[in-house]
XYZ file of C-alpha atoms in Angstrom:
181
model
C 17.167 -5.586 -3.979
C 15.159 -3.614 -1.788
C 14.518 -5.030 1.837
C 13.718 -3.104 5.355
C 13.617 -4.046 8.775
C 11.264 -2.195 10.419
C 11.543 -4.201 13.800
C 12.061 -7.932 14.931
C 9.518 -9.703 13.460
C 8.388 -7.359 10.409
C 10.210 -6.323 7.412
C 9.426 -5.188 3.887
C 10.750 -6.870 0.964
C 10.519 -5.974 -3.116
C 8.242 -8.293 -4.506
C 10.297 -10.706 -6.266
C 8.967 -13.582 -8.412
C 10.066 -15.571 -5.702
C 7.040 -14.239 -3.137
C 4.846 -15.165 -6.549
C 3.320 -18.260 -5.375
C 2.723 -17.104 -1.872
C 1.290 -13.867 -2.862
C -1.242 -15.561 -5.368
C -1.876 -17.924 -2.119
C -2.613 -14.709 0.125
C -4.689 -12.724 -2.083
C -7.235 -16.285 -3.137
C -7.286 -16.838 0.783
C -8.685 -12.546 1.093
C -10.567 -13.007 -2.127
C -13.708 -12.183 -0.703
C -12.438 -9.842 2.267
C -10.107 -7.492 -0.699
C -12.769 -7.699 -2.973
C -15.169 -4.925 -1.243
C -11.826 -2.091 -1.714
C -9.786 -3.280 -4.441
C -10.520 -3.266 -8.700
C -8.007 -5.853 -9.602
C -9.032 -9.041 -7.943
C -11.204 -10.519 -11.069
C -7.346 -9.835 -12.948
C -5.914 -12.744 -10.850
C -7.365 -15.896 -11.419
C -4.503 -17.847 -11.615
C -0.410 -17.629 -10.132
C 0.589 -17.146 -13.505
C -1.253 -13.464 -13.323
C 0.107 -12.854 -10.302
C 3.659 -13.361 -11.849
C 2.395 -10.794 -14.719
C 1.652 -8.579 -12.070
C 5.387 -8.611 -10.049
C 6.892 -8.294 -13.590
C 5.182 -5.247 -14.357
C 5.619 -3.900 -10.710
C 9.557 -4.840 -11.114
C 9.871 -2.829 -14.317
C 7.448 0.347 -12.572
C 10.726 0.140 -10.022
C 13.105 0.015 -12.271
C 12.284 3.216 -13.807
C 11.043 4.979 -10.433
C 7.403 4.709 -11.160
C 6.544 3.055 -8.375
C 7.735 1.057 -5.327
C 5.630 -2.217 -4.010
C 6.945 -4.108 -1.041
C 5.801 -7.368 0.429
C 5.023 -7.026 4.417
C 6.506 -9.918 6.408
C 5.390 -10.609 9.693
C 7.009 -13.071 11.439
C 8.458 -14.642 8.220
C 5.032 -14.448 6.365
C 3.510 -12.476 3.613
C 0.662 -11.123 4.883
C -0.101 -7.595 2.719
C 1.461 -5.619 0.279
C 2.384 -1.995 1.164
C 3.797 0.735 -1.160
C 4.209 3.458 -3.123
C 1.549 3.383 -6.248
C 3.145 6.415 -7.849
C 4.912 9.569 -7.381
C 4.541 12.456 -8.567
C 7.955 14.529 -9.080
C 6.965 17.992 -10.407
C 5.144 18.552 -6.286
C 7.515 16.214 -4.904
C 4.345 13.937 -3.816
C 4.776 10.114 -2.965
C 1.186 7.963 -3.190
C 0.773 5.086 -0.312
C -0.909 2.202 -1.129
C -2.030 -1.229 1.001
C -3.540 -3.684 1.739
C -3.289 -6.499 4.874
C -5.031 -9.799 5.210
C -8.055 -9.782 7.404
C -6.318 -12.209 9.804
C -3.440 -10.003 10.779
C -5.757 -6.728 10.989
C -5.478 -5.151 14.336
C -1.768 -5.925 15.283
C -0.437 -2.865 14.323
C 1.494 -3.910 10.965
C -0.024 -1.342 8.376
C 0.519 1.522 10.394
C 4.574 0.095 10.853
C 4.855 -0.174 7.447
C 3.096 2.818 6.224
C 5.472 4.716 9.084
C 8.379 3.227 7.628
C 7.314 4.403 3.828
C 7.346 7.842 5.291
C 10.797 7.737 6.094
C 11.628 6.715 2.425
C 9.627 9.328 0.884
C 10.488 11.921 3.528
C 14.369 11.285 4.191
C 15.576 9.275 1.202
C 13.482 10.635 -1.511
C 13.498 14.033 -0.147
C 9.323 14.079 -1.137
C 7.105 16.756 0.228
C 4.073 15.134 0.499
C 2.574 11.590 1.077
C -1.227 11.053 0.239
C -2.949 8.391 0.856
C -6.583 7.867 -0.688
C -9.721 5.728 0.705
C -12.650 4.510 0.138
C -15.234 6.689 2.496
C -16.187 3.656 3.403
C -13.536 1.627 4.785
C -13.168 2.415 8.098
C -10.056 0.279 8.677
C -8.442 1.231 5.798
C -8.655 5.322 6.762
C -8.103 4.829 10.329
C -4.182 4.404 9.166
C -3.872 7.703 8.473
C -5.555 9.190 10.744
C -4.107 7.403 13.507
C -0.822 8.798 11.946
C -1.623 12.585 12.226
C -2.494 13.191 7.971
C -5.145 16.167 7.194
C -8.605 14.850 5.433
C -7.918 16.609 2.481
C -11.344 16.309 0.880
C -13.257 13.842 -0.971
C -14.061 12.502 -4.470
C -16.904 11.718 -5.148
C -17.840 8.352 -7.113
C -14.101 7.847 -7.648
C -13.874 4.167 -7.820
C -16.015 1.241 -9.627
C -15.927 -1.839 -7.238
C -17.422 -4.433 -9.607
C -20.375 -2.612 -10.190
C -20.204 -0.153 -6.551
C -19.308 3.016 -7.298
C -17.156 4.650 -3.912
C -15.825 7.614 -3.355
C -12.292 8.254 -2.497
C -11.033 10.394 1.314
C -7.979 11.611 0.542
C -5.405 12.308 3.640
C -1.837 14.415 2.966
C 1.104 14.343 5.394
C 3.485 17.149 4.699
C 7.620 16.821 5.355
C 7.537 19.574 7.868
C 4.032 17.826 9.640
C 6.411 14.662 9.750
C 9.255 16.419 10.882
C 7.186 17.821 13.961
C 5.795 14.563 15.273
């Protein structure tokens, strides 16, 4: 099982079917909030989709498609960081998150997306960690900036948001950019 301690009171943990129930509980209680950057919320209606949903990301792990962590913060689920894919042919690792509105601020997505650095740079050996955006989400991008990535560019009309089409920023760390902080 996969499990991190990134200080005293955060960690990140595989999502298990255990965190099922709570995770259903967190994203219905961010419904609205999640809704204005993420596709999938209309795909979880119930807890029994949100079970579907840790089975297929346990199978993505098991065959190194894809990593996706619970954040704990003080014992609590409150967001879901990791890595949505990789791609090994340019030795790139894709960061993905997203934090409940009532933890924003504290510092916790840019600890965890720090710590999935480390994996991708020093465990996985990676090159490159991207992280893409909606233009529009302001807290969302100022992770990565706050973190030293390049603005890579932008794609235009990259993402259909129940109707709102956004485009994507996209921001690349490289290893040797990491290795000089």
């Amino acid at each position: 099982m996969f499990f991190r301690y990134i200080d005293i009171e955060m960690q990140l943990c595989l999502l298990t079917k255990e965190k099922s129930l709570a995770l259903y509980n967190l994203t219905a209680r961010n419904r609205a909030y999640l809704r204005r950057w993420l596709p999938w919320l209309d795909g979880i209606q119930k807890p029994g989709d949100t079970d579907y949903f840790i089975g297929a990301c346990l199978k993505r792990f098991a065959t190194g498609e894809q990593l996706t962590c619970g954040i704990l913060f003080q014992n609590q689920l409150v967001g879901v960081a990791g890595f949505n894919k990789y791609n090994y042919s340019t030795g790139t690792a894709y960061i993905g998150y997203w934090l409940s509105e009532d933890k924003m601020g504290r510092g916790i997505m840019t600890r965890a997306v720090q710590e999935l650095e480390l994996i991708a740079f020093m465990e996985m050996n990676m090159h490159k960690v991207e992280i893409h955006c909606a233009l529009e989400n302001t807290p969302s991008r100022k992770i990565p900036q706050r973190l030293g990535y390049k603005e890579e560019g932008c794609i235009r009309r990259a993402e259909n948001l129940y109707g709102r089409v956004v485009d994507h920023v996209i921001y690349g760390l490289l290893k040797e950019e990491y290795l000089a902080r």
